[in-house]
PDB file of C-alpha atoms in Angstrom:
ATOM      1  CA  GLY A  10     -54.305  14.005   2.157  1.00 44.00           C
ATOM      2  CA  GLU A  11     -56.516  10.971   1.962  1.00 58.00           C
ATOM      3  CA  ASP A  12     -54.243   7.947   2.169  1.00 83.00           C
ATOM      4  CA  VAL A  13     -55.331   4.795   3.923  1.00 91.00           C
ATOM      5  CA  GLU A  14     -52.751   2.043   4.096  1.00 93.00           C
ATOM      6  CA  GLN A  15     -52.794  -1.601   5.102  1.00 95.00           C
ATOM      7  CA  SER A  16     -50.339  -4.450   4.867  1.00 90.00           C
ATOM      8  CA  LEU A  17     -51.156  -6.693   1.922  1.00 91.00           C
ATOM      9  CA  PHE A  18     -51.039 -10.148   3.495  1.00 96.00           C
ATOM     10  CA  LEU A  19     -51.522 -11.867   6.841  1.00 97.00           C
ATOM     11  CA  SER A  20     -51.318 -15.579   7.510  1.00 97.00           C
ATOM     12  CA  VAL A  21     -52.450 -17.154  10.793  1.00 97.00           C
ATOM     13  CA  ARG A  22     -53.207 -20.603  12.122  1.00 97.00           C
ATOM     14  CA  GLU A  23     -56.762 -21.613  12.871  1.00 97.00           C
ATOM     15  CA  GLY A  24     -57.629 -20.812  16.473  1.00 97.00           C
ATOM     16  CA  ASP A  25     -55.062 -18.033  16.797  1.00 97.00           C
ATOM     17  CA  SER A  26     -55.922 -14.334  16.937  1.00 97.00           C
ATOM     18  CA  SER A  27     -55.513 -12.162  13.832  1.00 97.00           C
ATOM     19  CA  VAL A  28     -54.669  -8.493  13.996  1.00 98.00           C
ATOM     20  CA  ILE A  29     -55.130  -6.426  10.863  1.00 98.00           C
ATOM     21  CA  ASN A  30     -53.703  -2.923  10.945  1.00 97.00           C
ATOM     22  CA  CYS A  31     -54.601   0.262   9.103  1.00 96.00           C
ATOM     23  CA  THR A  32     -53.116   3.752   9.099  1.00 95.00           C
ATOM     24  CA  TYR A  33     -54.762   6.851   7.732  1.00 90.00           C
ATOM     25  CA  THR A  34     -53.672  10.433   7.240  1.00 86.00           C
ATOM     26  CA  ASP A  35     -56.871  12.489   7.412  1.00 81.00           C
ATOM     27  CA  SER A  36     -57.305  13.768  10.969  1.00 78.00           C
ATOM     28  CA  SER A  37     -60.870  14.917  10.218  1.00 80.00           C
ATOM     29  CA  SER A  38     -62.146  11.346   9.859  1.00 80.00           C
ATOM     30  CA  THR A  39     -65.469  10.812  11.623  1.00 83.00           C
ATOM     31  CA  TYR A  40     -66.203   7.141  11.117  1.00 89.00           C
ATOM     32  CA  LEU A  41     -63.800   4.282  10.461  1.00 92.00           C
ATOM     33  CA  TYR A  42     -65.037   1.015   9.033  1.00 94.00           C
ATOM     34  CA  TRP A  43     -63.963  -2.550   8.508  1.00 97.00           C
ATOM     35  CA  TYR A  44     -65.351  -4.449   5.536  1.00 97.00           C
ATOM     36  CA  LYS A  45     -64.800  -8.088   4.560  1.00 97.00           C
ATOM     37  CA  GLN A  46     -64.708  -9.292   0.955  1.00 96.00           C
ATOM     38  CA  GLU A  47     -64.791 -12.996   0.184  1.00 94.00           C
ATOM     39  CA  PRO A  48     -63.769 -14.216  -3.304  1.00 88.00           C
ATOM     40  CA  GLY A  49     -66.294 -13.191  -5.937  1.00 83.00           C
ATOM     41  CA  ALA A  50     -68.530 -11.543  -3.361  1.00 87.00           C
ATOM     42  CA  GLY A  51     -69.463  -8.052  -2.318  1.00 89.00           C
ATOM     43  CA  LEU A  52     -68.282  -6.043   0.655  1.00 93.00           C
ATOM     44  CA  GLN A  53     -69.738  -7.066   3.980  1.00 94.00           C
ATOM     45  CA  LEU A  54     -69.795  -4.437   6.708  1.00 94.00           C
ATOM     46  CA  LEU A  55     -68.163  -6.031   9.768  1.00 95.00           C
ATOM     47  CA  THR A  56     -68.030  -3.169  12.226  1.00 95.00           C
ATOM     48  CA  TYR A  57     -67.372   0.532  12.513  1.00 93.00           C
ATOM     49  CA  ILE A  58     -66.198   2.986  15.129  1.00 93.00           C
ATOM     50  CA  PHE A  59     -66.820   6.658  15.665  1.00 91.00           C
ATOM     51  CA  SER A  60     -63.686   8.753  15.857  1.00 88.00           C
ATOM     52  CA  ASN A  61     -64.251   9.761  19.484  1.00 89.00           C
ATOM     53  CA  MET A  62     -64.128   6.130  20.631  1.00 91.00           C
ATOM     54  CA  ASP A  63     -61.002   4.141  21.505  1.00 93.00           C
ATOM     55  CA  MET A  64     -62.371   0.649  21.319  1.00 96.00           C
ATOM     56  CA  LYS A  65     -65.375  -1.321  20.189  1.00 96.00           C
ATOM     57  CA  GLN A  66     -65.992  -5.015  20.752  1.00 96.00           C
ATOM     58  CA  ASP A  67     -68.487  -7.171  18.892  1.00 93.00           C
ATOM     59  CA  GLN A  68     -68.293 -10.907  19.617  1.00 95.00           C
ATOM     60  CA  ARG A  69     -64.968 -12.115  18.154  1.00 96.00           C
ATOM     61  CA  LEU A  70     -64.120  -8.706  16.718  1.00 97.00           C
ATOM     62  CA  THR A  71     -62.300  -5.944  18.578  1.00 97.00           C
ATOM     63  CA  VAL A  72     -61.583  -2.596  16.968  1.00 97.00           C
ATOM     64  CA  LEU A  73     -58.929  -0.339  18.464  1.00 97.00           C
ATOM     65  CA  LEU A  74     -58.505   3.275  17.402  1.00 96.00           C
ATOM     66  CA  ASN A  75     -55.472   5.395  18.233  1.00 94.00           C
ATOM     67  CA  LYS A  76     -56.507   8.779  16.937  1.00 91.00           C
ATOM     68  CA  LYS A  77     -53.232  10.439  17.880  1.00 91.00           C
ATOM     69  CA  ASP A  78     -51.260   8.014  15.730  1.00 92.00           C
ATOM     70  CA  LYS A  79     -54.081   7.657  13.166  1.00 92.00           C
ATOM     71  CA  HIS A  80     -53.950   3.907  13.590  1.00 95.00           C
ATOM     72  CA  LEU A  81     -56.873   1.505  13.425  1.00 95.00           C
ATOM     73  CA  SER A  82     -56.748  -2.221  14.056  1.00 97.00           C
ATOM     74  CA  LEU A  83     -59.122  -5.148  13.824  1.00 98.00           C
ATOM     75  CA  ARG A  84     -58.536  -8.138  16.056  1.00 98.00           C
ATOM     76  CA  ILE A  85     -60.304 -11.384  15.239  1.00 98.00           C
ATOM     77  CA  ALA A  86     -60.256 -13.843  18.123  1.00 97.00           C
ATOM     78  CA  ASP A  87     -60.213 -17.606  17.522  1.00 97.00           C
ATOM     79  CA  THR A  88     -59.722 -17.167  13.772  1.00 98.00           C
ATOM     80  CA  GLN A  89     -61.521 -19.739  11.634  1.00 97.00           C
ATOM     81  CA  THR A  90     -61.009 -20.855   8.025  1.00 95.00           C
ATOM     82  CA  GLY A  91     -64.214 -19.012   7.158  1.00 95.00           C
ATOM     83  CA  ASP A  92     -62.481 -15.779   8.128  1.00 97.00           C
ATOM     84  CA  SER A  93     -60.168 -16.090   5.114  1.00 97.00           C
ATOM     85  CA  ALA A  94     -60.941 -13.047   2.964  1.00 97.00           C
ATOM     86  CA  ILE A  95     -59.732  -9.568   2.113  1.00 97.00           C
ATOM     87  CA  TYR A  96     -60.323  -7.018   4.855  1.00 98.00           C
ATOM     88  CA  PHE A  97     -60.665  -3.347   3.991  1.00 97.00           C
ATOM     89  CA  CYS A  98     -60.548  -0.431   6.359  1.00 96.00           C
ATOM     90  CA  ALA A  99     -62.226   2.769   5.245  1.00 94.00           C
ATOM     91  CA  GLU A 100     -62.695   6.268   6.595  1.00 91.00           C
ATOM     92  CA  SER A 101     -65.286   8.939   6.087  1.00 87.00           C
ATOM     93  CA  LYS A 102     -65.271  12.527   7.206  1.00 78.00           C
ATOM     94  CA  ALA A 103     -67.881  15.093   8.164  1.00 71.00           C
ATOM     95  CA  GLY A 104     -69.186  17.060   5.234  1.00 71.00           C
ATOM     96  CA  GLY A 105     -67.687  14.624   2.773  1.00 70.00           C
ATOM     97  CA  GLY A 106     -71.036  13.325   1.587  1.00 70.00           C
ATOM     98  CA  ASN A 107     -70.227   9.910   3.071  1.00 75.00           C
ATOM     99  CA  LYS A 108     -67.460   9.372   0.550  1.00 84.00           C
ATOM    100  CA  LEU A 109     -65.476   6.438   1.899  1.00 88.00           C
ATOM    101  CA  THR A 110     -61.735   6.300   1.325  1.00 90.00           C
ATOM    102  CA  PHE A 111     -60.693   2.684   1.332  1.00 93.00           C
ATOM    103  CA  GLY A 112     -57.411   1.094   2.263  1.00 94.00           C
ATOM    104  CA  THR A 113     -55.595  -1.241  -0.064  1.00 92.00           C
ATOM    105  CA  GLY A 114     -57.021  -4.345   1.623  1.00 95.00           C
ATOM    106  CA  THR A 115     -55.338  -7.100   3.663  1.00 97.00           C
ATOM    107  CA  GLN A 116     -55.602 -10.671   2.416  1.00 97.00           C
ATOM    108  CA  LEU A 117     -56.071 -12.891   5.476  1.00 97.00           C
ATOM    109  CA  LYS A 118     -55.207 -16.543   5.012  1.00 97.00           C
ATOM    110  CA  VAL A 119     -56.140 -18.969   7.769  1.00 97.00           C
ATOM    111  CA  GLU A 120     -54.193 -22.205   7.787  1.00 95.00           C
ATOM    112  CA  LEU A 121     -55.124 -25.450   9.503  1.00 90.00           C
TER     113      LEU A 121
ATOM    114  CA  ASP B  10     -84.399 -10.717   0.573  1.00 61.00           C
ATOM    115  CA  THR B  11     -81.191  -9.249  -0.865  1.00 66.00           C
ATOM    116  CA  ALA B  12     -80.775  -5.753   0.535  1.00 91.00           C
ATOM    117  CA  VAL B  13     -78.766  -4.246  -2.332  1.00 95.00           C
ATOM    118  CA  SER B  14     -79.042  -6.123  -5.605  1.00 95.00           C
ATOM    119  CA  GLN B  15     -77.221  -5.480  -8.856  1.00 96.00           C
ATOM    120  CA  THR B  16     -77.768  -6.911 -12.302  1.00 96.00           C
ATOM    121  CA  PRO B  17     -76.102  -8.381 -14.177  1.00 97.00           C
ATOM    122  CA  LYS B  18     -73.494 -10.151 -12.053  1.00 95.00           C
ATOM    123  CA  TYR B  19     -71.207 -10.583 -15.063  1.00 97.00           C
ATOM    124  CA  LEU B  20     -71.044  -8.463 -18.194  1.00 97.00           C
ATOM    125  CA  VAL B  21     -68.739  -9.212 -21.120  1.00 98.00           C
ATOM    126  CA  THR B  22     -68.830  -6.827 -24.042  1.00 97.00           C
ATOM    127  CA  GLN B  23     -66.721  -5.363 -26.818  1.00 97.00           C
ATOM    128  CA  MET B  24     -65.039  -2.008 -26.974  1.00 97.00           C
ATOM    129  CA  GLY B  25     -67.264   0.771 -28.228  1.00 97.00           C
ATOM    130  CA  ASN B  26     -70.506  -0.748 -26.966  1.00 98.00           C
ATOM    131  CA  ASP B  27     -72.950   0.932 -24.563  1.00 98.00           C
ATOM    132  CA  LYS B  28     -74.076  -0.980 -21.499  1.00 98.00           C
ATOM    133  CA  SER B  29     -76.070  -0.444 -18.313  1.00 98.00           C
ATOM    134  CA  ILE B  30     -75.839  -1.887 -14.812  1.00 98.00           C
ATOM    135  CA  LYS B  31     -78.907  -1.767 -12.605  1.00 98.00           C
ATOM    136  CA  CYS B  32     -79.044  -1.423  -8.845  1.00 97.00           C
ATOM    137  CA  GLU B  33     -81.949  -1.631  -6.449  1.00 97.00           C
ATOM    138  CA  GLN B  34     -82.101  -1.457  -2.664  1.00 96.00           C
ATOM    139  CA  ASN B  35     -85.025  -2.518  -0.497  1.00 96.00           C
ATOM    140  CA  LEU B  36     -83.680  -1.059   2.739  1.00 94.00           C
ATOM    141  CA  GLY B  37     -85.554   2.210   2.473  1.00 93.00           C
ATOM    142  CA  HIS B  38     -82.254   4.087   2.372  1.00 93.00           C
ATOM    143  CA  ASP B  39     -82.023   7.637   1.094  1.00 91.00           C
ATOM    144  CA  THR B  40     -78.507   7.562  -0.333  1.00 92.00           C
ATOM    145  CA  MET B  41     -77.015   5.342  -3.038  1.00 94.00           C
ATOM    146  CA  TYR B  42     -73.516   5.049  -4.477  1.00 94.00           C
ATOM    147  CA  TRP B  43     -71.420   3.544  -7.232  1.00 96.00           C
ATOM    148  CA  TYR B  44     -67.887   2.371  -6.482  1.00 95.00           C
ATOM    149  CA  LYS B  45     -65.315   0.905  -8.855  1.00 96.00           C
ATOM    150  CA  GLN B  46     -62.877  -1.831  -7.825  1.00 95.00           C
ATOM    151  CA  ASP B  47     -59.903  -2.251 -10.129  1.00 93.00           C
ATOM    152  CA  SER B  48     -57.794  -5.333 -10.778  1.00 92.00           C
ATOM    153  CA  LYS B  49     -55.647  -4.577  -7.716  1.00 90.00           C
ATOM    154  CA  LYS B  50     -58.769  -4.554  -5.529  1.00 91.00           C
ATOM    155  CA  PHE B  51     -58.563  -0.802  -5.014  1.00 92.00           C
ATOM    156  CA  LEU B  52     -61.993   0.741  -4.354  1.00 93.00           C
ATOM    157  CA  LYS B  53     -62.899   4.264  -5.346  1.00 92.00           C
ATOM    158  CA  ILE B  54     -66.169   6.151  -5.285  1.00 93.00           C
ATOM    159  CA  MET B  55     -67.664   7.266  -8.583  1.00 94.00           C
ATOM    160  CA  PHE B  56     -71.027   8.806  -7.726  1.00 91.00           C
ATOM    161  CA  SER B  57     -73.517   9.204  -4.931  1.00 90.00           C
ATOM    162  CA  TYR B  58     -77.159  10.250  -4.950  1.00 90.00           C
ATOM    163  CA  ASN B  59     -79.290  11.404  -2.044  1.00 88.00           C
ATOM    164  CA  ASN B  60     -83.040  11.250  -2.658  1.00 84.00           C
ATOM    165  CA  LYS B  61     -82.436  11.170  -6.414  1.00 82.00           C
ATOM    166  CA  GLU B  62     -80.129  14.174  -6.287  1.00 87.00           C
ATOM    167  CA  LEU B  63     -76.468  13.875  -7.326  1.00 88.00           C
ATOM    168  CA  ILE B  64     -74.197  14.817  -4.416  1.00 86.00           C
ATOM    169  CA  ILE B  65     -70.838  13.285  -5.318  1.00 83.00           C
ATOM    170  CA  ASN B  66     -69.400  13.135  -8.812  1.00 84.00           C
ATOM    171  CA  GLU B  67     -65.757  12.149  -8.714  1.00 84.00           C
ATOM    172  CA  THR B  68     -63.453  12.587 -11.654  1.00 79.00           C
ATOM    173  CA  VAL B  69     -65.197  10.092 -13.876  1.00 88.00           C
ATOM    174  CA  PRO B  70     -65.316  10.259 -17.697  1.00 91.00           C
ATOM    175  CA  ASN B  71     -68.519  11.694 -19.157  1.00 92.00           C
ATOM    176  CA  ARG B  72     -69.123   8.298 -20.741  1.00 96.00           C
ATOM    177  CA  PHE B  73     -70.390   7.220 -17.314  1.00 95.00           C
ATOM    178  CA  SER B  74     -73.845   8.501 -16.504  1.00 94.00           C
ATOM    179  CA  PRO B  75     -75.771   7.540 -13.374  1.00 93.00           C
ATOM    180  CA  LYS B  76     -79.548   7.688 -13.361  1.00 93.00           C
ATOM    181  CA  SER B  77     -81.795   7.530 -10.323  1.00 93.00           C
ATOM    182  CA  PRO B  78     -85.475   7.129 -11.282  1.00 92.00           C
ATOM    183  CA  ASP B  79     -86.425   6.896  -7.595  1.00 92.00           C
ATOM    184  CA  LYS B  80     -84.540   6.681  -4.331  1.00 90.00           C
ATOM    185  CA  ALA B  81     -84.540   2.858  -4.393  1.00 94.00           C
ATOM    186  CA  HIS B  82     -82.768   2.640  -7.741  1.00 96.00           C
ATOM    187  CA  LEU B  83     -79.468   3.908  -9.074  1.00 96.00           C
ATOM    188  CA  ASN B  84     -78.454   2.690 -12.510  1.00 96.00           C
ATOM    189  CA  LEU B  85     -75.125   3.188 -14.240  1.00 97.00           C
ATOM    190  CA  HIS B  86     -74.954   3.657 -17.985  1.00 97.00           C
ATOM    191  CA  ILE B  87     -71.611   3.504 -19.772  1.00 97.00           C
ATOM    192  CA  ASN B  88     -71.142   4.706 -23.342  1.00 97.00           C
ATOM    193  CA  SER B  89     -68.359   3.768 -25.757  1.00 97.00           C
ATOM    194  CA  LEU B  90     -66.802   1.187 -23.476  1.00 97.00           C
ATOM    195  CA  GLU B  91     -63.013   1.041 -23.314  1.00 97.00           C
ATOM    196  CA  LEU B  92     -60.626  -1.698 -22.212  1.00 96.00           C
ATOM    197  CA  GLY B  93     -59.761   0.310 -19.096  1.00 95.00           C
ATOM    198  CA  ASP B  94     -63.378   0.186 -17.953  1.00 96.00           C
ATOM    199  CA  SER B  95     -62.934  -3.482 -17.081  1.00 97.00           C
ATOM    200  CA  ALA B  96     -63.455  -3.706 -13.325  1.00 97.00           C
ATOM    201  CA  VAL B  97     -65.949  -4.740 -10.682  1.00 97.00           C
ATOM    202  CA  TYR B  98     -68.609  -2.102 -10.094  1.00 97.00           C
ATOM    203  CA  PHE B  99     -70.286  -2.021  -6.699  1.00 96.00           C
ATOM    204  CA  CYS B 100     -73.534  -0.354  -5.820  1.00 96.00           C
ATOM    205  CA  ALA B 101     -74.134   0.638  -2.198  1.00 95.00           C
ATOM    206  CA  SER B 102     -76.713   2.414  -0.083  1.00 94.00           C
ATOM    207  CA  SER B 103     -76.882   4.082   3.308  1.00 92.00           C
ATOM    208  CA  GLN B 104     -79.738   5.277   5.512  1.00 89.00           C
ATOM    209  CA  GLU B 105     -78.562   8.822   5.089  1.00 77.00           C
ATOM    210  CA  ILE B 106     -75.325  10.666   4.637  1.00 72.00           C
ATOM    211  CA  GLU B 107     -72.746   9.679   7.298  1.00 73.00           C
ATOM    212  CA  THR B 108     -74.177   6.281   8.142  1.00 83.00           C
ATOM    213  CA  PRO B 109     -72.634   2.906   7.193  1.00 88.00           C
ATOM    214  CA  LEU B 110     -72.758   1.784   3.574  1.00 91.00           C
ATOM    215  CA  HIS B 111     -74.263  -1.542   2.580  1.00 93.00           C
ATOM    216  CA  PHE B 112     -72.849  -2.967  -0.633  1.00 94.00           C
ATOM    217  CA  GLY B 113     -74.257  -5.150  -3.366  1.00 94.00           C
ATOM    218  CA  ASN B 114     -72.390  -8.192  -4.683  1.00 93.00           C
ATOM    219  CA  GLY B 115     -70.839  -6.351  -7.584  1.00 95.00           C
ATOM    220  CA  THR B 116     -70.944  -6.518 -11.367  1.00 97.00           C
ATOM    221  CA  ARG B 117     -67.807  -7.796 -13.049  1.00 96.00           C
ATOM    222  CA  LEU B 118     -67.456  -5.916 -16.333  1.00 97.00           C
ATOM    223  CA  THR B 119     -65.019  -7.263 -18.922  1.00 97.00           C
ATOM    224  CA  VAL B 120     -64.388  -5.229 -22.048  1.00 97.00           C
ATOM    225  CA  THR B 121     -62.675  -7.086 -24.891  1.00 97.00           C
TER     226      THR B 121
END
């Protein structure tokens, strides 16, 4: 199957860490991605991880991958109001022609 | 400047009309895509082209016809528009198959 699921909403206070979770069902996934979509804007590639990696860190962003549980998370340290957006995880698999299967998106709201 | 650009940004039209959305990328990428985002923010691939050759054609009505005059352009033509075609259409490109996708800012199509 090709289901990718995320919780719909997350609310955090400015300065706290945010953790956005994603679960997927396709064990043949090769790359897993995180995209950010601000209101009225396109999808911005934040980071991605290859399926043989456990973790990837890029400045305030940390991606954790638990391949056994098919669980992906994105941690945003020191969350700012500018981080308020919808965050999508997506997976692709080898031989799939780079067809991305997207999650349902998590709306992150950062409160002062 | 803009890596993946789509025109128009907004498109309002009546049922039964034919319309086109244009997409251009200046990244030198070989592969281009069209994705559809519905009112619930769900994203699904429609088509992908690699070096002007169609490689993915999801279950999309025949009224939708992509055209790639060269590898930097992938246009989407829609015939006999229906109310259910209202959505945001995103163009994307990638260096090659199985590399990250870069998205345009989307075209919001409203069919009345």
